[in-house]
mmCIF file of C-alpha atoms and ligand atoms in Angstrom:
data_model
loop_
_atom_site.group_PDB
_atom_site.id
_atom_site.type_symbol
_atom_site.label_atom_id
_atom_site.label_comp_id
_atom_site.label_asym_id
_atom_site.label_seq_id
_atom_site.Cartn_x
_atom_site.Cartn_y
_atom_site.Cartn_z
ATOM 1 C CA MET A 604 129.155 91.458 125.037
ATOM 2 C CA GLU A 605 127.041 89.665 127.680
ATOM 3 C CA PRO A 606 123.418 90.593 126.786
ATOM 4 C CA LYS A 607 121.544 92.747 129.299
ATOM 5 C CA ASN A 608 118.054 91.697 130.239
ATOM 6 C CA ILE A 609 116.199 94.098 127.957
ATOM 7 C CA LYS A 610 112.474 94.557 128.628
ATOM 8 C CA LYS A 611 111.522 97.913 127.136
ATOM 9 C CA ILE A 612 112.761 99.214 123.810
ATOM 10 C CA GLY A 613 112.280 102.754 122.506
ATOM 11 C CA VAL A 614 112.084 103.283 118.741
ATOM 12 C CA LEU A 615 112.736 106.584 117.008
ATOM 13 C CA THR A 616 113.231 108.018 113.545
ATOM 14 C CA SER A 617 115.534 110.968 113.159
ATOM 15 C CA GLY A 618 116.992 113.269 110.502
ATOM 16 C CA GLY A 619 115.584 113.399 106.967
ATOM 17 C CA ASP A 620 112.708 110.947 106.619
ATOM 18 C CA SER A 621 112.878 108.164 104.032
ATOM 19 C CA PRO A 622 110.265 105.848 102.499
ATOM 20 C CA GLY A 623 110.318 102.572 104.407
ATOM 21 C CA MET A 624 110.874 104.096 107.835
ATOM 22 C CA ASN A 625 107.319 103.143 108.805
ATOM 23 C CA ALA A 626 107.957 99.581 107.645
ATOM 24 C CA ALA A 627 111.117 99.453 109.777
ATOM 25 C CA ILE A 628 109.322 100.792 112.873
ATOM 26 C CA ARG A 629 106.506 98.302 112.367
ATOM 27 C CA ALA A 630 108.928 95.395 111.995
ATOM 28 C CA ALA A 631 110.899 96.344 115.116
ATOM 29 C CA VAL A 632 107.702 96.773 117.164
ATOM 30 C CA ARG A 633 106.191 93.520 115.889
ATOM 31 C CA ALA A 634 109.415 91.674 116.647
ATOM 32 C CA GLY A 635 109.463 93.206 120.133
ATOM 33 C CA PHE A 636 105.908 91.978 120.794
ATOM 34 C CA TYR A 637 106.842 88.555 119.441
ATOM 35 C CA TYR A 638 109.602 88.320 122.060
ATOM 36 C CA GLY A 639 107.338 89.629 124.841
ATOM 37 C CA LEU A 640 108.933 93.077 125.145
ATOM 38 C CA GLU A 641 107.301 96.436 125.763
ATOM 39 C CA MET A 642 107.790 98.830 122.867
ATOM 40 C CA TYR A 643 107.795 102.632 123.078
ATOM 41 C CA GLY A 644 107.521 105.227 120.323
ATOM 42 C CA ILE A 645 109.775 108.239 120.789
ATOM 43 C CA TYR A 646 108.177 110.989 118.703
ATOM 44 C CA ARG A 647 110.140 113.589 116.670
ATOM 45 C CA GLY A 648 113.465 111.816 117.129
ATOM 46 C CA TYR A 649 115.925 113.025 119.753
ATOM 47 C CA GLU A 650 113.901 116.218 120.126
ATOM 48 C CA GLY A 651 110.977 114.178 121.437
ATOM 49 C CA MET A 652 113.325 112.243 123.720
ATOM 50 C CA ILE A 653 114.401 115.544 125.298
ATOM 51 C CA GLN A 654 110.800 116.772 125.559
ATOM 52 C CA ASN A 655 109.526 113.434 126.865
ATOM 53 C CA ASP A 656 107.255 112.893 123.875
ATOM 54 C CA ILE A 657 107.300 109.136 124.466
ATOM 55 C CA LYS A 658 104.349 106.753 124.329
ATOM 56 C CA LYS A 659 103.907 103.035 124.834
ATOM 57 C CA LEU A 660 102.917 101.431 121.526
ATOM 58 C CA ASP A 661 100.331 98.767 120.947
ATOM 59 C CA SER A 662 99.555 96.788 117.820
ATOM 60 C CA LYS A 663 96.994 99.384 116.660
ATOM 61 C CA ASN A 664 99.748 101.977 116.339
ATOM 62 C CA ILE A 665 101.464 99.901 113.693
ATOM 63 C CA THR A 666 98.442 98.809 111.680
ATOM 64 C CA HIS A 667 98.514 100.007 108.037
ATOM 65 C CA VAL A 668 101.797 101.839 108.329
ATOM 66 C CA LEU A 669 104.035 99.433 106.381
ATOM 67 C CA GLU A 670 102.828 100.785 103.042
ATOM 68 C CA ARG A 671 102.956 104.480 103.918
ATOM 69 C CA GLY A 672 105.762 106.916 103.173
ATOM 70 C CA GLY A 673 107.109 109.287 105.823
ATOM 71 C CA THR A 674 107.302 108.225 109.457
ATOM 72 C CA PHE A 675 104.340 108.140 111.823
ATOM 73 C CA LEU A 676 106.763 108.717 114.691
ATOM 74 C CA LYS A 677 107.742 111.954 112.931
ATOM 75 C CA SER A 678 111.307 113.122 112.593
ATOM 76 C CA ALA A 679 113.479 116.091 113.471
ATOM 77 C CA ARG A 680 117.068 117.287 113.463
ATOM 78 C CA SER A 681 117.789 118.113 117.121
ATOM 79 C CA GLU A 682 120.385 120.756 117.948
ATOM 80 C CA GLU A 683 119.832 120.299 121.698
ATOM 81 C CA PHE A 684 120.755 116.602 121.584
ATOM 82 C CA ARG A 685 124.204 117.695 120.399
ATOM 83 C CA THR A 686 124.772 119.239 123.855
ATOM 84 C CA PRO A 687 125.587 117.217 127.022
ATOM 85 C CA GLU A 688 122.682 118.991 128.807
ATOM 86 C CA GLY A 689 120.247 117.895 126.095
ATOM 87 C CA ARG A 690 121.435 114.296 126.279
ATOM 88 C CA LYS A 691 121.097 114.333 130.097
ATOM 89 C CA LYS A 692 117.447 115.433 129.809
ATOM 90 C CA ALA A 693 116.878 112.714 127.200
ATOM 91 C CA TYR A 694 118.449 110.087 129.469
ATOM 92 C CA ASP A 695 116.312 111.130 132.464
ATOM 93 C CA ASN A 696 113.174 110.851 130.342
ATOM 94 C CA LEU A 697 114.104 107.384 129.101
ATOM 95 C CA MET A 698 114.714 106.293 132.689
ATOM 96 C CA SER A 699 111.335 107.674 133.786
ATOM 97 C CA HIS A 700 109.728 105.168 131.376
ATOM 98 C CA GLY A 701 112.175 102.386 132.232
ATOM 99 C CA ILE A 702 113.348 102.188 128.609
ATOM 100 C CA ASP A 703 116.511 100.117 128.550
ATOM 101 C CA ALA A 704 117.426 99.979 124.833
ATOM 102 C CA LEU A 705 116.933 101.933 121.616
ATOM 103 C CA VAL A 706 116.347 101.314 117.925
ATOM 104 C CA VAL A 707 117.398 104.440 116.028
ATOM 105 C CA ILE A 708 116.371 104.708 112.378
ATOM 106 C CA GLY A 709 118.089 107.434 110.387
ATOM 107 C CA GLY A 710 121.194 108.639 108.595
ATOM 108 C CA ASP A 711 124.716 109.361 109.792
ATOM 109 C CA GLY A 712 123.747 112.210 112.171
ATOM 110 C CA SER A 713 121.108 110.049 113.842
ATOM 111 C CA LEU A 714 123.464 107.113 114.256
ATOM 112 C CA THR A 715 126.163 109.412 115.653
ATOM 113 C CA GLY A 716 123.623 110.429 118.318
ATOM 114 C CA ALA A 717 122.968 106.790 119.218
ATOM 115 C CA HIS A 718 126.712 106.135 119.485
ATOM 116 C CA LEU A 719 127.342 109.153 121.738
ATOM 117 C CA PHE A 720 124.432 108.207 123.947
ATOM 118 C CA TYR A 721 125.744 104.668 124.325
ATOM 119 C CA GLN A 722 129.213 105.968 125.173
ATOM 120 C CA GLU A 723 127.903 108.393 127.798
ATOM 121 C CA TYR A 724 125.021 106.496 129.379
ATOM 122 C CA GLY A 725 125.506 102.883 128.308
ATOM 123 C CA ILE A 726 122.027 102.698 126.739
ATOM 124 C CA PRO A 727 122.215 99.745 124.316
ATOM 125 C CA ALA A 728 121.350 101.004 120.857
ATOM 126 C CA ILE A 729 121.119 99.558 117.384
ATOM 127 C CA GLY A 730 120.945 101.816 114.351
ATOM 128 C CA LEU A 731 119.087 101.106 111.121
ATOM 129 C CA PRO A 732 120.198 102.874 107.926
ATOM 130 C CA GLY A 733 117.225 105.081 107.052
ATOM 131 C CA THR A 734 118.132 107.672 104.438
ATOM 132 C CA ILE A 735 117.463 108.189 100.758
ATOM 133 C CA ASP A 736 121.116 109.167 100.259
ATOM 134 C CA ASN A 737 122.584 105.627 100.542
ATOM 135 C CA ASP A 738 125.709 107.175 102.059
ATOM 136 C CA LEU A 739 126.284 104.691 104.889
ATOM 137 C CA SER A 740 128.813 101.878 104.901
ATOM 138 C CA GLY A 741 127.840 98.543 106.426
ATOM 139 C CA THR A 742 124.896 98.026 104.100
ATOM 140 C CA ASP A 743 124.630 97.644 100.339
ATOM 141 C CA LEU A 744 121.602 99.922 100.269
ATOM 142 C CA THR A 745 119.840 102.123 102.794
ATOM 143 C CA ILE A 746 116.106 102.116 103.541
ATOM 144 C CA GLY A 747 114.414 104.577 101.169
ATOM 145 C CA PHE A 748 117.109 104.777 98.512
ATOM 146 C CA ASP A 749 115.349 102.456 96.067
ATOM 147 C CA THR A 750 112.055 104.341 96.396
ATOM 148 C CA ALA A 751 113.787 107.693 95.932
ATOM 149 C CA CYS A 752 115.512 106.445 92.765
ATOM 150 C CA ASN A 753 112.204 105.159 91.386
ATOM 151 C CA THR A 754 110.514 108.477 92.167
ATOM 152 C CA ALA A 755 113.321 110.399 90.483
ATOM 153 C CA ILE A 756 113.206 108.166 87.401
ATOM 154 C CA GLU A 757 109.438 108.524 87.110
ATOM 155 C CA ALA A 758 109.765 112.304 87.243
ATOM 156 C CA ILE A 759 112.637 112.350 84.737
ATOM 157 C CA ASP A 760 110.619 110.183 82.315
ATOM 158 C CA LYS A 761 107.965 112.909 82.343
ATOM 159 C CA ILE A 762 110.568 115.591 81.801
ATOM 160 C CA ARG A 763 111.872 113.513 78.881
ATOM 161 C CA ASP A 764 108.478 113.713 77.159
ATOM 162 C CA THR A 765 108.386 117.481 77.169
ATOM 163 C CA ALA A 766 112.143 117.806 76.525
ATOM 164 C CA THR A 767 111.762 115.713 73.356
ATOM 165 C CA SER A 768 108.723 117.669 72.152
ATOM 166 C CA HIS A 769 110.691 120.903 72.327
ATOM 167 C CA ASP A 770 114.219 119.669 71.548
ATOM 168 C CA ARG A 771 115.326 121.037 74.887
ATOM 169 C CA LEU A 772 118.265 120.507 77.196
ATOM 170 C CA PHE A 773 117.216 119.916 80.806
ATOM 171 C CA PHE A 774 119.317 120.009 83.937
ATOM 172 C CA VAL A 775 117.618 117.957 86.646
ATOM 173 C CA GLU A 776 118.885 118.294 90.203
ATOM 174 C CA VAL A 777 118.432 115.298 92.482
ATOM 175 C CA MET A 778 119.014 114.936 96.230
ATOM 176 C CA GLY A 779 121.840 113.137 97.949
ATOM 177 C CA ARG A 780 123.432 115.870 100.094
ATOM 178 C CA ASP A 781 127.064 115.101 99.292
ATOM 179 C CA ALA A 782 126.625 111.663 97.752
ATOM 180 C CA GLY A 783 126.003 110.846 94.101
ATOM 181 C CA PHE A 784 124.188 107.508 94.477
ATOM 182 C CA ILE A 785 120.715 108.752 93.566
ATOM 183 C CA ALA A 786 122.163 110.709 90.633
ATOM 184 C CA ILE A 787 123.991 107.667 89.246
ATOM 185 C CA ASN A 788 121.037 105.275 89.539
ATOM 186 C CA ALA A 789 118.461 107.768 88.303
ATOM 187 C CA GLY A 790 120.828 108.846 85.529
ATOM 188 C CA ILE A 791 121.480 105.355 84.191
ATOM 189 C CA GLY A 792 117.815 104.462 84.653
ATOM 190 C CA SER A 793 116.603 107.429 82.632
ATOM 191 C CA ALA A 794 119.198 107.490 79.834
ATOM 192 C CA ALA A 795 120.801 110.727 81.000
ATOM 193 C CA ALA A 796 123.212 112.546 78.695
ATOM 194 C CA ALA A 797 125.549 113.123 81.633
ATOM 195 C CA ILE A 798 125.646 112.636 85.400
ATOM 196 C CA LEU A 799 127.394 115.113 87.676
ATOM 197 C CA ILE A 800 128.141 113.900 91.192
ATOM 198 C CA PRO A 801 129.880 115.402 94.243
ATOM 199 C CA GLU A 802 132.495 112.617 94.339
ATOM 200 C CA ARG A 803 133.930 113.517 90.902
ATOM 201 C CA LYS A 804 134.672 116.905 89.407
ATOM 202 C CA THR A 805 133.436 117.299 85.832
ATOM 203 C CA PRO A 806 135.001 120.280 84.042
ATOM 204 C CA ILE A 807 132.393 122.358 82.218
ATOM 205 C CA GLU A 808 134.382 121.920 78.969
ATOM 206 C CA THR A 809 133.992 118.120 79.200
ATOM 207 C CA LEU A 810 130.237 118.457 79.609
ATOM 208 C CA VAL A 811 130.001 120.936 76.748
ATOM 209 C CA GLU A 812 131.983 118.606 74.441
ATOM 210 C CA LYS A 813 129.692 115.719 75.321
ATOM 211 C CA LEU A 814 126.593 117.778 74.549
ATOM 212 C CA LYS A 815 128.084 118.910 71.234
ATOM 213 C CA THR A 816 128.753 115.302 70.252
ATOM 214 C CA ARG A 817 125.176 114.381 71.097
ATOM 215 C CA THR A 818 123.898 117.299 69.021
ATOM 216 C CA LYS A 819 125.893 116.007 66.055
ATOM 217 C CA ALA A 820 124.361 112.576 66.654
ATOM 218 C CA LYS A 821 120.947 114.292 66.383
ATOM 219 C CA LYS A 822 119.705 113.378 69.856
ATOM 220 C CA SER A 823 116.305 115.007 70.198
ATOM 221 C CA SER A 824 116.555 115.661 73.934
ATOM 222 C CA ASN A 825 119.293 115.896 76.497
ATOM 223 C CA ILE A 826 118.883 115.445 80.215
ATOM 224 C CA VAL A 827 121.814 116.109 82.520
ATOM 225 C CA ILE A 828 121.451 114.835 86.077
ATOM 226 C CA VAL A 829 123.121 116.962 88.729
ATOM 227 C CA ALA A 830 123.480 115.779 92.324
ATOM 228 C CA GLU A 831 122.957 118.566 94.813
ATOM 229 C CA GLY A 832 126.085 119.549 96.733
ATOM 230 C CA GLY A 833 128.370 118.899 93.768
ATOM 231 C CA LYS A 834 131.704 120.657 93.336
ATOM 232 C CA SER A 835 130.715 121.941 89.887
ATOM 233 C CA GLY A 836 127.765 123.893 91.364
ATOM 234 C CA SER A 837 123.988 123.617 91.471
ATOM 235 C CA ALA A 838 121.964 122.585 88.420
ATOM 236 C CA GLN A 839 121.123 126.259 87.808
ATOM 237 C CA GLU A 840 124.775 127.340 88.041
ATOM 238 C CA ILE A 841 125.887 124.617 85.651
ATOM 239 C CA ALA A 842 123.041 125.433 83.248
ATOM 240 C CA ASP A 843 124.108 129.100 83.244
ATOM 241 C CA LYS A 844 127.700 128.150 82.439
ATOM 242 C CA VAL A 845 126.686 125.756 79.672
ATOM 243 C CA LYS A 846 124.403 128.390 78.140
ATOM 244 C CA LYS A 847 127.433 130.624 77.612
ATOM 245 C CA HIS A 848 129.146 127.875 75.592
ATOM 246 C CA LEU A 849 126.037 126.643 73.772
ATOM 247 C CA PRO A 850 123.773 129.695 73.351
ATOM 248 C CA TYR A 851 121.618 127.980 70.718
ATOM 249 C CA TYR A 852 120.295 125.441 73.279
ATOM 250 C CA ASP A 853 116.884 125.999 74.845
ATOM 251 C CA ILE A 854 117.771 125.151 78.447
ATOM 252 C CA LYS A 855 115.482 124.429 81.403
ATOM 253 C CA VAL A 856 116.264 123.491 85.015
ATOM 254 C CA THR A 857 114.148 121.296 87.309
ATOM 255 C CA ILE A 858 114.926 120.647 90.962
ATOM 256 C CA LEU A 859 113.202 117.469 92.133
ATOM 257 C CA GLY A 860 113.787 118.264 95.831
ATOM 258 C CA HIS A 861 111.640 116.750 98.555
ATOM 259 C CA LEU A 862 109.452 114.926 96.068
ATOM 260 C CA GLN A 863 112.145 112.257 96.353
ATOM 261 C CA ARG A 864 111.616 111.837 100.075
ATOM 262 C CA GLY A 865 107.935 110.934 99.971
ATOM 263 C CA GLY A 866 105.723 108.215 98.567
ATOM 264 C CA ALA A 867 104.901 104.599 99.295
ATOM 265 C CA PRO A 868 108.038 102.466 99.674
ATOM 266 C CA THR A 869 108.883 100.060 96.864
ATOM 267 C CA SER A 870 108.732 96.311 97.483
ATOM 268 C CA PHE A 871 112.520 96.353 97.863
ATOM 269 C CA ASP A 872 112.422 98.986 100.606
ATOM 270 C CA ARG A 873 109.535 97.243 102.383
ATOM 271 C CA LEU A 874 111.482 94.000 102.458
ATOM 272 C CA LEU A 875 114.759 95.601 103.508
ATOM 273 C CA ALA A 876 113.066 97.626 106.265
ATOM 274 C CA SER A 877 111.134 94.598 107.506
ATOM 275 C CA LYS A 878 114.204 92.367 107.717
ATOM 276 C CA LEU A 879 116.300 95.062 109.372
ATOM 277 C CA GLY A 880 113.563 95.934 111.874
ATOM 278 C CA VAL A 881 113.516 92.336 113.103
ATOM 279 C CA ALA A 882 117.349 92.217 113.044
ATOM 280 C CA ALA A 883 117.496 95.305 115.264
ATOM 281 C CA VAL A 884 115.438 93.759 118.052
ATOM 282 C CA GLU A 885 117.115 90.354 117.784
ATOM 283 C CA GLY A 886 120.540 92.038 117.765
ATOM 284 C CA LEU A 887 119.747 93.925 120.981
ATOM 285 C CA MET A 888 118.554 90.714 122.622
ATOM 286 C CA GLN A 889 121.837 89.036 121.640
ATOM 287 C CA GLY A 890 123.944 91.847 123.155
ATOM 288 C CA LYS A 891 124.909 93.591 119.919
ATOM 289 C CA TYR A 892 125.167 97.217 120.986
ATOM 290 C CA ASP A 893 126.433 100.396 119.338
ATOM 291 C CA VAL A 894 126.129 98.767 115.933
ATOM 292 C CA MET A 895 124.127 99.349 112.769
ATOM 293 C CA ALA A 896 122.196 96.469 111.235
ATOM 294 C CA GLY A 897 122.592 96.418 107.467
ATOM 295 C CA MET A 898 122.218 94.052 104.553
ATOM 296 C CA ILE A 899 125.275 92.967 102.571
ATOM 297 C CA ASN A 900 124.912 90.368 99.814
ATOM 298 C CA ASN A 901 121.450 89.608 101.162
ATOM 299 C CA LYS A 902 122.750 88.757 104.635
ATOM 300 C CA ILE A 903 122.201 90.718 107.846
ATOM 301 C CA VAL A 904 125.466 92.289 109.001
ATOM 302 C CA TYR A 905 126.071 94.261 112.220
ATOM 303 C CA THR A 906 128.707 96.966 111.785
ATOM 304 C CA PRO A 907 130.014 99.218 114.590
ATOM 305 C CA ILE A 908 128.198 102.536 114.204
ATOM 306 C CA VAL A 909 131.486 104.428 114.157
ATOM 307 C CA LYS A 910 132.642 102.397 111.173
ATOM 308 C CA ALA A 911 129.329 102.788 109.313
ATOM 309 C CA ILE A 912 129.465 106.566 109.562
ATOM 310 C CA VAL A 913 133.189 107.200 109.211
ATOM 311 C CA ASP A 914 133.999 104.867 106.307
ATOM 312 C CA ASP A 915 132.885 106.711 103.193
ATOM 313 C CA LYS A 916 130.788 104.570 100.919
ATOM 314 C CA GLU A 917 132.478 104.785 97.546
ATOM 315 C CA VAL A 918 130.585 105.246 94.315
ATOM 316 C CA ASP A 919 131.223 102.357 91.956
ATOM 317 C CA ASP A 920 133.497 103.309 89.041
ATOM 318 C CA GLU A 921 131.917 100.501 87.057
ATOM 319 C CA ASP A 922 128.560 102.328 87.274
ATOM 320 C CA LEU A 923 130.191 105.498 85.976
ATOM 321 C CA ARG A 924 131.820 103.581 83.125
ATOM 322 C CA VAL A 925 128.492 102.054 82.121
ATOM 323 C CA ALA A 926 126.775 105.455 82.335
ATOM 324 C CA ASN A 927 129.423 106.913 80.063
ATOM 325 C CA ILE A 928 129.113 104.157 77.444
ATOM 326 C CA LEU A 929 125.346 104.507 77.395
ATOM 327 C CA SER A 930 125.335 108.268 77.000
ATOM 328 C CA THR A 931 127.615 108.569 73.972
HETATM 329 O O1 LIG B 541 119.660 113.252 103.974
HETATM 330 C C1 LIG B 541 118.500 113.226 103.227
HETATM 331 C C2 LIG B 541 118.296 114.542 102.514
HETATM 332 O O2 LIG B 541 117.095 114.461 101.780
HETATM 333 C C3 LIG B 541 119.451 114.976 101.608
HETATM 334 O O3 LIG B 541 119.453 114.311 100.378
HETATM 335 C C4 LIG B 541 119.189 116.459 101.535
HETATM 336 O O4 LIG B 541 120.391 117.161 101.248
HETATM 337 C C5 LIG B 541 118.702 116.781 102.901
HETATM 338 O O5 LIG B 541 118.163 115.590 103.452
HETATM 339 C C6 LIG B 541 117.649 117.857 102.965
HETATM 340 O O6 LIG B 541 117.338 118.092 104.308
HETATM 341 P P1 LIG B 541 116.077 118.941 104.790
HETATM 342 O O7 LIG B 541 114.841 118.143 104.509
HETATM 343 O O8 LIG B 541 116.314 119.143 106.234
HETATM 344 O O9 LIG B 541 116.087 120.207 103.980
#
């Protein structure tokens, strides 16, 4: 597409926050300044766009944000932006500031918003994959996933200490909505006895057999990682079922929850966010619209937003095979 003459770019973060979002905002804004553009912060995602919570950014706004978790632009899940009336208000507000392009940092819902907006109003937009869930195609990893896995592993290590002291069986529930990527990485990285993910159904009998085998092998602690949203149920539901089969086990359940969404981004997430933030602004200047900038095999790749959100990112069977070998 022939590039438009973009002068003012609005940046927003939307949906569930993820560590590294600040680094991505900072990189996009710095890149914008480098190319002589005006940069605007749209606060609280699409909600702020509808309510005209939009401010011109200067370099002070992005000082000391790279290393901080969360998003200084704040985030929200906007119901109103799903309606044509909401999007019209948002468009009018953007026009009142003269904003002629957008960088949208978020997960699939946020990128869907950017796509719809481009279709309806022709506002050039580039999405950046900002979610701990890693459930977007068009990038090997999403911004925040690595930090979330490290946070989960650190927490599970602590649970391991107490589990071993008491010979207990723990069920630890991790986030991921309906994707098992955090569960698989955190599970392999913390020597889990089993990993239950939404993408694969694990019959309770299979899990029980595995735990029995480990008991025979005199394992002093067992930690089962359960991804939220799994077909086999929540960590508590699975624990209750297992208890019926193995009444002699002292069972505890821990839900890691939003702990996984906070914290300073890892070096990996800082680097990924920084490279993608620059790629977003450069992509817009080159006329790449309605696409998501991602990193595949260490190279920047622009994928149509529709493809990034519709193509399900598959869990790697090789990871599951390795997890199985290491837990027997
Ligand atoms: O998409 C990120 C995520 O943290 C999911 O893993 C989780 O299911 C969801 O957001 C929780 O959303 P909320 O913070 O709105 O409860």
